[in-house]
Coordinates of C-alpha atoms in Angstrom, one line a residue:
D1236 CA -27.4 97.9 -112.2
W1237 CA -26.9 99.3 -115.7
S1238 CA -24.8 102.1 -114.4
T1239 CA -22.0 99.7 -113.5
A1240 CA -21.8 98.4 -117.1
S1241 CA -19.4 100.7 -118.9
S1242 CA -18.3 98.5 -121.8
P1243 CA -20.0 96.1 -124.3
E1244 CA -18.2 93.2 -122.7
Q1245 CA -19.6 94.1 -119.2
I1246 CA -23.1 94.6 -120.6
S1247 CA -23.0 91.3 -122.4
H1248 CA -21.7 89.5 -119.3
F1249 CA -24.4 91.2 -117.2
I1250 CA -27.4 90.2 -119.4
K1251 CA -26.1 86.9 -120.8
P1252 CA -27.2 84.9 -117.7
H1253 CA -30.7 86.2 -118.2
L1254 CA -30.8 85.5 -121.9
S1255 CA -28.8 82.4 -122.1
Y1256 CA -32.0 80.5 -123.0
N1257 CA -32.4 82.6 -126.1
S1258 CA -29.1 83.3 -127.8
L1259 CA -30.8 84.6 -130.9
Y1260 CA -32.4 87.4 -128.9
L1261 CA -29.0 88.2 -127.3
E1262 CA -27.4 88.5 -130.7
T1263 CA -30.2 90.7 -131.9
L1264 CA -29.9 92.9 -128.8
L1265 CA -26.2 93.3 -129.4
L1266 CA -26.8 94.2 -133.0
L1267 CA -29.3 96.8 -131.9
L1268 CA -26.7 98.3 -129.4
R1269 CA -24.1 98.4 -132.2
S1270 CA -26.6 100.1 -134.6
I1271 CA -27.5 102.7 -132.0
M1272 CA -23.8 103.6 -131.4
P1273 CA -22.7 105.7 -134.4
K1274 CA -19.0 105.5 -133.3
H1275 CA -18.3 102.4 -135.4
P1276 CA -20.0 102.6 -138.8
T1277 CA -19.7 99.5 -141.0
P1278 CA -19.9 98.9 -144.7
N1279 CA -23.0 96.9 -144.1
H1280 CA -24.9 100.0 -143.0
T1281 CA -24.1 101.7 -146.3
I1282 CA -25.2 98.6 -148.2
N1283 CA -28.4 98.3 -146.3
N1284 CA -29.2 101.9 -146.7

């Protein structure tokens, strides 16, 4: 249940068993989650833009 995942660590722990066969997809998904959240802007965003 996604409603029980309130932190990135819990979300990662929840989906990791399902995506353990494809770590690259997991990393991409985590990057997408980070890019969606505007709370923590990184210098990489300004360089890419």
